Amino acid sequence: MRTPLILLLTTAIACALPAVLESGYFINVAIIALIYVILASSLDIMMGWTGKFSFAHAAFFGIGAYTAAMMQRSFGTDLWAHLPAGMAAAALFGVLLGLPSLRLQGHFLAIMSIAFQTVVYLVLAQWTDLTGGHYGLPVEVSPELGNVSTFYFVTLGCTLVACLFVWFLTQSRFGDTLTAIRDDETLARTIGMDTNVIKIVAFAISSALAGGAGVLMAHHIRGVTPNDYTVMTSATIVAMVVLGGRGKFWGPIVGALILTILPEVLSDLAEYKHIMYGALLIFMIMVMPQGVVGALTGRKAK
Amino acid sequence: MVSDLVLLPQFLTNGLVIGSGYVLVAVGLTLIFGILHIVNFAHGEFYMLGGFAAVLGSQLLGLPALPTLLVVAVVMAAFGLVVERVVFRPLGGKDPTNAIIASFGLSVLLQNLMLKTVGAEPMAVKSGFAPGAIQIGNVFITAERIAIVAAMAVIVAALLLVLRYTWTGRALRSLSENPTVALISGVNVRRVSLITFVIGSVLAGLSGALMSTVFMVQPNSGALIVMKAFIIVVVAGMGSIEGAIIVGLALGLIESLVAGYMGNELRDIVGFLIVILVLAVRPQGLFGLKTERS
Amino acid sequence: MTPPILEARGLSKSFAGMVALDNLSFSVNEGEIAGLIGPNGSGKSTVVNLISGVLVPTSGQVVMRGQDVTGAPAHQMARRGVARTFQMIRLFGTLSVEDNIALALQQKEGPGYVSSFFRTPAARRQRAAAGVTAREMLKLFDLEEKASDLAADLSIGQRRMVELARGLASEPTVFILDEPAAGLAPHNVDRLIEMIRRMRDEFGVTILLVEHVMRVVQSVCDRVVVLDYGQKIADGPPAEVVNQPEVIEAYIGLGRGKNA
Ligand SMILES: Nc1ncnc2c1ncn2[C@@H]1O[C@H](COP(=O)(O)OP(=O)(O)OP(=O)(O)O)[C@@H](O)[C@H]1O
Ligand SMILES: [Mg+2]
């Protein structure tokens, strides 16, 4: 139970951030960093804990964001309605990708997820009547959330809940089952685990969290465009998980924070960030495949 | 309806041209998978680099068509050699997960490196052929397009001959089809892997060079092409060269017909829906053998 | 008469046209230690995979206590009380030895996924109880001091014993062992023989033993089925079976399926 306490403590400290950072710009960066923490942690449920690839996480991120924008366009709803709806929509699509992926491993799964990511992107970019095409759709934020500090606290709260959820999930029997599937799926089945159901549920949960992150993002940047949800965004999230360490609670969190804050701090680097992510992926895999947190804690620590 | 059918030969011709480009990329991808057991997610960027190498040859050096292709082949061979040595060999034999992530990283890296160096503007490769379309019956076709199909046919025929009749080619085939026997009969796996990777890179590069005479090249040109190549390789069955040729041409034709008769925006989606279907129903592909692991 | 606990009726399996198993029928009675032997590649592991639900037969039936369970997925077979070990030992390498066993245990009487998520007192109690049982099981196999080691760090002999402990912990009705003596040192083989007997005598588990090492087969099996090229060539008490000409022939033609 130490981890949740550290998490609460970190969050408490993070509450002071808007007071310290006078510039709204840095609060914006902090919001983006938090959104990516949710994305990386939720991807790690699949990549790290279950050992299943997904290069489609940005698709679920986008599905959440577009759900918010389209709901608001049709019904004039606000963030609190969009969050559950965006998560549900993303979960639904997660199941949709999960079902045909059940029998797939390794390369095939990677290809399947990239294909899915591409289909979602093409639909978002080309079904103009529904999605606004390349120009996307606007999203309005209700006045009480309009202040950037307020939105920061909302995002911080959501991130805390998401991270706690991931921690409890991975420490529970469900997490043990995911680890079992990662280590040896055939064995997991022969000791009586219904691995198909578990994998589908894991797909749905992981996608739902990404969808929630998408809703936050849509409100934060006040709109959606398809180019925010491409395979490059998926690459970024994968890079965060690999950098921090797969299958470690703090891994994706640390990875997401480093990769969103670093390009801002070294602002000359910002325009090279995708080059950096690509190089980093290769470098980490070759030199430190267990990630920063993995390297620091060693393999026995849980 | 009548006017639709009049266009059919034109659509089929267009499909053949696109399909030829796909075949070259997909054959390299499937060859590499058969020998190295890695899916190279950066293969589309090899195609894109081939396009830029052709820009270098034809625009900057002002070379005619064939020498330009030679430049492309040499550049891509050297590039493939380095990548195999530096990235894939060290990762070989370990967790395939790592090779997948590394090649994905390579794809992101190459795409964005080119974006920074040459910019996002599409560039054309000059073929030096006389401009204007030639009319054959109802079909209009440019010299470049004819050249793509012809070059694909020559290159693929040459590849199949090499695989069948040279010692290296046979070693390559046997390693892909029956690794145990190949190892026992003394095939040098490292050398064959390297050669395979180089061949695959050259094929992708040549495809990029040829296709860029018609469609232009830009840093993200490879992204969609590699997806198409995945589709082809998965549908054909990983490692099946003949399958990749058939499915590659078929995908080009199908896309062209879909674009012509059902609307252009559906063209790219069709392939992905096919691959999702094939993966879900028959993961080993249409031409692949079924292997159950226990 | 009660029906046999496990029955194969005309089981066949082919892989890409290659027939690995051809119309095999045999049965295992309650409380028996039945042997399944045969040269390399004769189809023994395929039988295990078909019965445990890892593979689906091309034709034929798997019947448990008179009930047709053909094609039931592996996790359902496990819940019906079929446990197994693997020829190439399989353990969850990144989990501790204790967790490997506790995980198998929890499939039957573990906490629900939801209550385990919320860490309800009952769920914690159940989880702790699984740990205790797992340790007891390990003690039985002389492995209690290895309980918190990672499964991947044990020696082959110890890993074999963990596989046995895992299977036994799940309180199976039928326990299928696929070549448990492979790679064991002679003194470990003696230990294995003792443990197989105890599993039946003390825990009442019916055992189907696939084995190459004849010493093990002859000292524990009540009955053996002999396979050759996917077909049954003999079925009877071990002492009789080994003297049948077909069996001698199959084993003297040794080496022919070696690479299979
Ligand atoms: N998953 C599979 N895919 C293809 N062929 C298989 C598969 N499993 C087994 N075979 C083939 O089926 C035949 C029987 O194999 P099996 O493993 O059942 O034999 P075995 O009697 O257990 O042999 P051993 O003593 O070597 O363990 C062999 O020829 C083997 O190559
Ligand atoms: Mg066997």
PDB file of N, CA and C in Angstrom, chain C residues 51-114:
ATOM      1  N   ILE C  51      -6.529 -34.067 -25.047  1.00  0.00           N
ATOM      2  CA  ILE C  51      -7.340 -34.279 -23.843  1.00  0.00           C
ATOM      3  C   ILE C  51      -7.406 -33.011 -22.999  1.00  0.00           C
ATOM      4  N   SER C  52      -6.296 -32.272 -22.937  1.00  0.00           N
ATOM      5  CA  SER C  52      -6.289 -31.097 -22.053  1.00  0.00           C
ATOM      6  C   SER C  52      -6.907 -29.872 -22.730  1.00  0.00           C
ATOM      7  N   GLY C  53      -7.349 -30.034 -23.982  1.00  0.00           N
ATOM      8  CA  GLY C  53      -8.050 -28.923 -24.629  1.00  0.00           C
ATOM      9  C   GLY C  53      -7.138 -27.906 -25.276  1.00  0.00           C
ATOM     10  N   VAL C  54      -5.826 -28.187 -25.305  1.00  0.00           N
ATOM     11  CA  VAL C  54      -4.901 -27.253 -25.955  1.00  0.00           C
ATOM     12  C   VAL C  54      -5.075 -27.333 -27.477  1.00  0.00           C
ATOM     13  N   LEU C  55      -5.328 -28.539 -27.983  1.00  0.00           N
ATOM     14  CA  LEU C  55      -5.615 -28.702 -29.411  1.00  0.00           C
ATOM     15  C   LEU C  55      -6.997 -29.325 -29.566  1.00  0.00           C
ATOM     16  N   VAL C  56      -7.596 -29.122 -30.728  1.00  0.00           N
ATOM     17  CA  VAL C  56      -8.900 -29.701 -31.024  1.00  0.00           C
ATOM     18  C   VAL C  56      -8.686 -30.871 -31.983  1.00  0.00           C
ATOM     19  N   PRO C  57      -9.298 -32.039 -31.692  1.00  0.00           N
ATOM     20  CA  PRO C  57      -9.068 -33.188 -32.574  1.00  0.00           C
ATOM     21  C   PRO C  57      -9.668 -32.978 -33.972  1.00  0.00           C
ATOM     22  N   THR C  58      -9.045 -33.613 -34.964  1.00  0.00           N
ATOM     23  CA  THR C  58      -9.592 -33.581 -36.319  1.00  0.00           C
ATOM     24  C   THR C  58     -10.872 -34.414 -36.366  1.00  0.00           C
ATOM     25  N   SER C  59     -10.838 -35.573 -35.682  1.00  0.00           N
ATOM     26  CA  SER C  59     -12.075 -36.319 -35.498  1.00  0.00           C
ATOM     27  C   SER C  59     -11.948 -37.155 -34.230  1.00  0.00           C
ATOM     28  N   GLY C  60     -13.065 -37.753 -33.818  1.00  0.00           N
ATOM     29  CA  GLY C  60     -13.052 -38.552 -32.595  1.00  0.00           C
ATOM     30  C   GLY C  60     -13.532 -37.751 -31.394  1.00  0.00           C
ATOM     31  N   GLN C  61     -13.603 -38.425 -30.256  1.00  0.00           N
ATOM     32  CA  GLN C  61     -14.170 -37.799 -29.068  1.00  0.00           C
ATOM     33  C   GLN C  61     -13.285 -37.959 -27.846  1.00  0.00           C
ATOM     34  N   VAL C  62     -13.356 -36.975 -26.985  1.00  0.00           N
ATOM     35  CA  VAL C  62     -12.780 -37.099 -25.647  1.00  0.00           C
ATOM     36  C   VAL C  62     -13.969 -37.162 -24.691  1.00  0.00           C
ATOM     37  N   VAL C  63     -13.998 -38.188 -23.843  1.00  0.00           N
ATOM     38  CA  VAL C  63     -15.151 -38.378 -22.966  1.00  0.00           C
ATOM     39  C   VAL C  63     -14.672 -38.452 -21.521  1.00  0.00           C
ATOM     40  N   MET C  64     -15.313 -37.638 -20.664  1.00  0.00           N
ATOM     41  CA  MET C  64     -14.987 -37.695 -19.226  1.00  0.00           C
ATOM     42  C   MET C  64     -16.194 -38.200 -18.466  1.00  0.00           C
ATOM     43  N   ARG C  65     -16.024 -39.280 -17.724  1.00  0.00           N
ATOM     44  CA  ARG C  65     -17.132 -39.870 -16.959  1.00  0.00           C
ATOM     45  C   ARG C  65     -18.395 -39.965 -17.800  1.00  0.00           C
ATOM     46  N   GLY C  66     -18.252 -40.442 -19.021  1.00  0.00           N
ATOM     47  CA  GLY C  66     -19.398 -40.647 -19.888  1.00  0.00           C
ATOM     48  C   GLY C  66     -19.905 -39.401 -20.575  1.00  0.00           C
ATOM     49  N   GLN C  67     -19.300 -38.247 -20.260  1.00  0.00           N
ATOM     50  CA  GLN C  67     -19.773 -37.003 -20.861  1.00  0.00           C
ATOM     51  C   GLN C  67     -18.818 -36.537 -21.954  1.00  0.00           C
ATOM     52  N   ASP C  68     -19.379 -36.207 -23.118  1.00  0.00           N
ATOM     53  CA  ASP C  68     -18.545 -35.790 -24.241  1.00  0.00           C
ATOM     54  C   ASP C  68     -17.975 -34.393 -24.000  1.00  0.00           C
ATOM     55  N   VAL C  69     -16.660 -34.277 -23.959  1.00  0.00           N
ATOM     56  CA  VAL C  69     -16.046 -32.963 -23.726  1.00  0.00           C
ATOM     57  C   VAL C  69     -15.131 -32.582 -24.889  1.00  0.00           C
ATOM     58  N   THR C  70     -15.343 -33.228 -26.033  1.00  0.00           N
ATOM     59  CA  THR C  70     -14.499 -32.958 -27.196  1.00  0.00           C
ATOM     60  C   THR C  70     -14.494 -31.472 -27.545  1.00  0.00           C
ATOM     61  N   GLY C  71     -13.308 -30.938 -27.746  1.00  0.00           N
ATOM     62  CA  GLY C  71     -13.205 -29.560 -28.213  1.00  0.00           C
ATOM     63  C   GLY C  71     -13.418 -28.508 -27.141  1.00  0.00           C
ATOM     64  N   ALA C  72     -13.657 -28.930 -25.891  1.00  0.00           N
ATOM     65  CA  ALA C  72     -13.782 -27.935 -24.813  1.00  0.00           C
ATOM     66  C   ALA C  72     -12.443 -27.231 -24.675  1.00  0.00           C
ATOM     67  N   PRO C  73     -12.450 -25.894 -24.528  1.00  0.00           N
ATOM     68  CA  PRO C  73     -11.182 -25.185 -24.409  1.00  0.00           C
ATOM     69  C   PRO C  73     -10.436 -25.559 -23.136  1.00  0.00           C
ATOM     70  N   ALA C  74      -9.136 -25.286 -23.156  1.00  0.00           N
ATOM     71  CA  ALA C  74      -8.260 -25.733 -22.074  1.00  0.00           C
ATOM     72  C   ALA C  74      -8.743 -25.298 -20.696  1.00  0.00           C
ATOM     73  N   HIS C  75      -9.219 -24.032 -20.592  1.00  0.00           N
ATOM     74  CA  HIS C  75      -9.589 -23.579 -19.252  1.00  0.00           C
ATOM     75  C   HIS C  75     -10.798 -24.333 -18.715  1.00  0.00           C
ATOM     76  N   GLN C  76     -11.674 -24.772 -19.634  1.00  0.00           N
ATOM     77  CA  GLN C  76     -12.817 -25.561 -19.163  1.00  0.00           C
ATOM     78  C   GLN C  76     -12.395 -26.960 -18.731  1.00  0.00           C
ATOM     79  N   MET C  77     -11.453 -27.530 -19.481  1.00  0.00           N
ATOM     80  CA  MET C  77     -10.951 -28.847 -19.075  1.00  0.00           C
ATOM     81  C   MET C  77     -10.309 -28.755 -17.690  1.00  0.00           C
ATOM     82  N   ALA C  78      -9.588 -27.643 -17.463  1.00  0.00           N
ATOM     83  CA  ALA C  78      -8.973 -27.464 -16.151  1.00  0.00           C
ATOM     84  C   ALA C  78     -10.058 -27.422 -15.074  1.00  0.00           C
ATOM     85  N   ARG C  79     -11.144 -26.723 -15.362  1.00  0.00           N
ATOM     86  CA  ARG C  79     -12.206 -26.617 -14.363  1.00  0.00           C
ATOM     87  C   ARG C  79     -12.944 -27.931 -14.178  1.00  0.00           C
ATOM     88  N   ARG C  80     -12.860 -28.788 -15.203  1.00  0.00           N
ATOM     89  CA  ARG C  80     -13.454 -30.110 -15.040  1.00  0.00           C
ATOM     90  C   ARG C  80     -12.523 -31.057 -14.298  1.00  0.00           C
ATOM     91  N   GLY C  81     -11.380 -30.544 -13.888  1.00  0.00           N
ATOM     92  CA  GLY C  81     -10.496 -31.371 -13.076  1.00  0.00           C
ATOM     93  C   GLY C  81      -9.371 -32.053 -13.815  1.00  0.00           C
ATOM     94  N   VAL C  82      -9.070 -31.601 -15.033  1.00  0.00           N
ATOM     95  CA  VAL C  82      -7.914 -32.146 -15.740  1.00  0.00           C
ATOM     96  C   VAL C  82      -6.733 -31.207 -15.543  1.00  0.00           C
ATOM     97  N   ALA C  83      -5.680 -31.690 -14.892  1.00  0.00           N
ATOM     98  CA  ALA C  83      -4.455 -30.903 -14.765  1.00  0.00           C
ATOM     99  C   ALA C  83      -3.383 -31.593 -15.597  1.00  0.00           C
ATOM    100  N   ARG C  84      -2.355 -30.823 -15.983  1.00  0.00           N
ATOM    101  CA  ARG C  84      -1.303 -31.442 -16.790  1.00  0.00           C
ATOM    102  C   ARG C  84       0.042 -30.785 -16.529  1.00  0.00           C
ATOM    103  N   THR C  85       1.085 -31.499 -16.906  1.00  0.00           N
ATOM    104  CA  THR C  85       2.413 -30.890 -16.964  1.00  0.00           C
ATOM    105  C   THR C  85       2.841 -30.898 -18.425  1.00  0.00           C
ATOM    106  N   PHE C  86       3.945 -30.226 -18.712  1.00  0.00           N
ATOM    107  CA  PHE C  86       4.390 -30.112 -20.097  1.00  0.00           C
ATOM    108  C   PHE C  86       5.741 -30.776 -20.280  1.00  0.00           C
ATOM    109  N   GLN C  87       5.914 -31.365 -21.468  1.00  0.00           N
ATOM    110  CA  GLN C  87       7.189 -32.000 -21.784  1.00  0.00           C
ATOM    111  C   GLN C  87       8.330 -30.972 -21.669  1.00  0.00           C
ATOM    112  N   MET C  88       8.113 -29.791 -22.304  1.00  0.00           N
ATOM    113  CA  MET C  88       9.030 -28.681 -22.080  1.00  0.00           C
ATOM    114  C   MET C  88       8.424 -27.884 -20.926  1.00  0.00           C
ATOM    115  N   ILE C  89       9.018 -28.007 -19.755  1.00  0.00           N
ATOM    116  CA  ILE C  89       8.420 -27.440 -18.540  1.00  0.00           C
ATOM    117  C   ILE C  89       7.887 -26.025 -18.762  1.00  0.00           C
ATOM    118  N   ARG C  90       6.688 -25.784 -18.292  1.00  0.00           N
ATOM    119  CA  ARG C  90       6.134 -24.435 -18.387  1.00  0.00           C
ATOM    120  C   ARG C  90       5.774 -23.916 -17.022  1.00  0.00           C
ATOM    121  N   LEU C  91       6.388 -22.780 -16.672  1.00  0.00           N
ATOM    122  CA  LEU C  91       6.043 -22.085 -15.433  1.00  0.00           C
ATOM    123  C   LEU C  91       5.978 -20.606 -15.784  1.00  0.00           C
ATOM    124  N   PHE C  92       5.327 -19.812 -14.940  1.00  0.00           N
ATOM    125  CA  PHE C  92       5.335 -18.373 -15.161  1.00  0.00           C
ATOM    126  C   PHE C  92       6.668 -17.851 -14.654  1.00  0.00           C
ATOM    127  N   GLY C  93       7.552 -17.533 -15.588  1.00  0.00           N
ATOM    128  CA  GLY C  93       8.943 -17.253 -15.237  1.00  0.00           C
ATOM    129  C   GLY C  93       9.150 -16.012 -14.388  1.00  0.00           C
ATOM    130  N   THR C  94       8.275 -15.008 -14.531  1.00  0.00           N
ATOM    131  CA  THR C  94       8.501 -13.764 -13.786  1.00  0.00           C
ATOM    132  C   THR C  94       7.766 -13.763 -12.443  1.00  0.00           C
ATOM    133  N   LEU C  95       7.090 -14.871 -12.127  1.00  0.00           N
ATOM    134  CA  LEU C  95       6.405 -14.957 -10.831  1.00  0.00           C
ATOM    135  C   LEU C  95       7.196 -15.863  -9.894  1.00  0.00           C
ATOM    136  N   SER C  96       6.967 -15.686  -8.610  1.00  0.00           N
ATOM    137  CA  SER C  96       7.644 -16.542  -7.636  1.00  0.00           C
ATOM    138  C   SER C  96       7.048 -17.943  -7.705  1.00  0.00           C
ATOM    139  N   VAL C  97       7.796 -18.882  -7.163  1.00  0.00           N
ATOM    140  CA  VAL C  97       7.335 -20.268  -7.142  1.00  0.00           C
ATOM    141  C   VAL C  97       5.992 -20.359  -6.417  1.00  0.00           C
ATOM    142  N   GLU C  98       5.903 -19.661  -5.299  1.00  0.00           N
ATOM    143  CA  GLU C  98       4.658 -19.708  -4.531  1.00  0.00           C
ATOM    144  C   GLU C  98       3.488 -19.156  -5.344  1.00  0.00           C
ATOM    145  N   ASP C  99       3.722 -18.024  -6.022  1.00  0.00           N
ATOM    146  CA  ASP C  99       2.650 -17.427  -6.818  1.00  0.00           C
ATOM    147  C   ASP C  99       2.229 -18.334  -7.964  1.00  0.00           C
ATOM    148  N   ASN C 100       3.203 -19.047  -8.543  1.00  0.00           N
ATOM    149  CA  ASN C 100       2.871 -19.990  -9.591  1.00  0.00           C
ATOM    150  C   ASN C 100       1.814 -20.981  -9.116  1.00  0.00           C
ATOM    151  N   ILE C 101       1.999 -21.452  -7.899  1.00  0.00           N
ATOM    152  CA  ILE C 101       1.064 -22.452  -7.382  1.00  0.00           C
ATOM    153  C   ILE C 101      -0.224 -21.796  -6.894  1.00  0.00           C
ATOM    154  N   ALA C 102      -0.073 -20.657  -6.210  1.00  0.00           N
ATOM    155  CA  ALA C 102      -1.254 -19.966  -5.688  1.00  0.00           C
ATOM    156  C   ALA C 102      -2.203 -19.585  -6.824  1.00  0.00           C
ATOM    157  N   LEU C 103      -1.622 -19.203  -7.956  1.00  0.00           N
ATOM    158  CA  LEU C 103      -2.433 -18.793  -9.094  1.00  0.00           C
ATOM    159  C   LEU C 103      -3.284 -19.959  -9.600  1.00  0.00           C
ATOM    160  N   ALA C 104      -2.674 -21.138  -9.652  1.00  0.00           N
ATOM    161  CA  ALA C 104      -3.413 -22.317 -10.100  1.00  0.00           C
ATOM    162  C   ALA C 104      -4.525 -22.650  -9.106  1.00  0.00           C
ATOM    163  N   LEU C 105      -4.185 -22.517  -7.822  1.00  0.00           N
ATOM    164  CA  LEU C 105      -5.157 -22.789  -6.766  1.00  0.00           C
ATOM    165  C   LEU C 105      -6.383 -21.888  -6.850  1.00  0.00           C
ATOM    166  N   GLN C 106      -6.109 -20.599  -7.109  1.00  0.00           N
ATOM    167  CA  GLN C 106      -7.183 -19.612  -7.062  1.00  0.00           C
ATOM    168  C   GLN C 106      -8.212 -19.795  -8.158  1.00  0.00           C
ATOM    169  N   GLN C 107      -7.862 -20.584  -9.184  1.00  0.00           N
ATOM    170  CA  GLN C 107      -8.834 -20.770 -10.250  1.00  0.00           C
ATOM    171  C   GLN C 107     -10.087 -21.436  -9.715  1.00  0.00           C
ATOM    172  N   LYS C 108      -9.904 -22.262  -8.664  1.00  0.00           N
ATOM    173  CA  LYS C 108     -11.071 -22.944  -8.108  1.00  0.00           C
ATOM    174  C   LYS C 108     -11.717 -22.160  -6.978  1.00  0.00           C
ATOM    175  N   GLU C 109     -10.889 -21.727  -6.021  1.00  0.00           N
ATOM    176  CA  GLU C 109     -11.497 -21.134  -4.839  1.00  0.00           C
ATOM    177  C   GLU C 109     -10.884 -19.787  -4.489  1.00  0.00           C
ATOM    178  N   GLY C 110     -10.465 -19.069  -5.513  1.00  0.00           N
ATOM    179  CA  GLY C 110      -9.867 -17.761  -5.260  1.00  0.00           C
ATOM    180  C   GLY C 110     -10.932 -16.698  -5.086  1.00  0.00           C
ATOM    181  N   PRO C 111     -10.511 -15.487  -4.714  1.00  0.00           N
ATOM    182  CA  PRO C 111     -11.457 -14.382  -4.614  1.00  0.00           C
ATOM    183  C   PRO C 111     -11.929 -13.975  -6.004  1.00  0.00           C
ATOM    184  N   GLY C 112     -13.083 -13.344  -6.092  1.00  0.00           N
ATOM    185  CA  GLY C 112     -13.554 -12.851  -7.379  1.00  0.00           C
ATOM    186  C   GLY C 112     -12.677 -11.703  -7.837  1.00  0.00           C
ATOM    187  N   TYR C 113     -12.723 -11.401  -9.140  1.00  0.00           N
ATOM    188  CA  TYR C 113     -11.883 -10.332  -9.660  1.00  0.00           C
ATOM    189  C   TYR C 113     -12.255  -8.996  -9.032  1.00  0.00           C
ATOM    190  N   VAL C 114     -13.552  -8.770  -8.846  1.00  0.00           N
ATOM    191  CA  VAL C 114     -13.989  -7.481  -8.337  1.00  0.00           C
ATOM    192  C   VAL C 114     -13.623  -7.319  -6.868  1.00  0.00           C
TER     193      VAL C 114
END
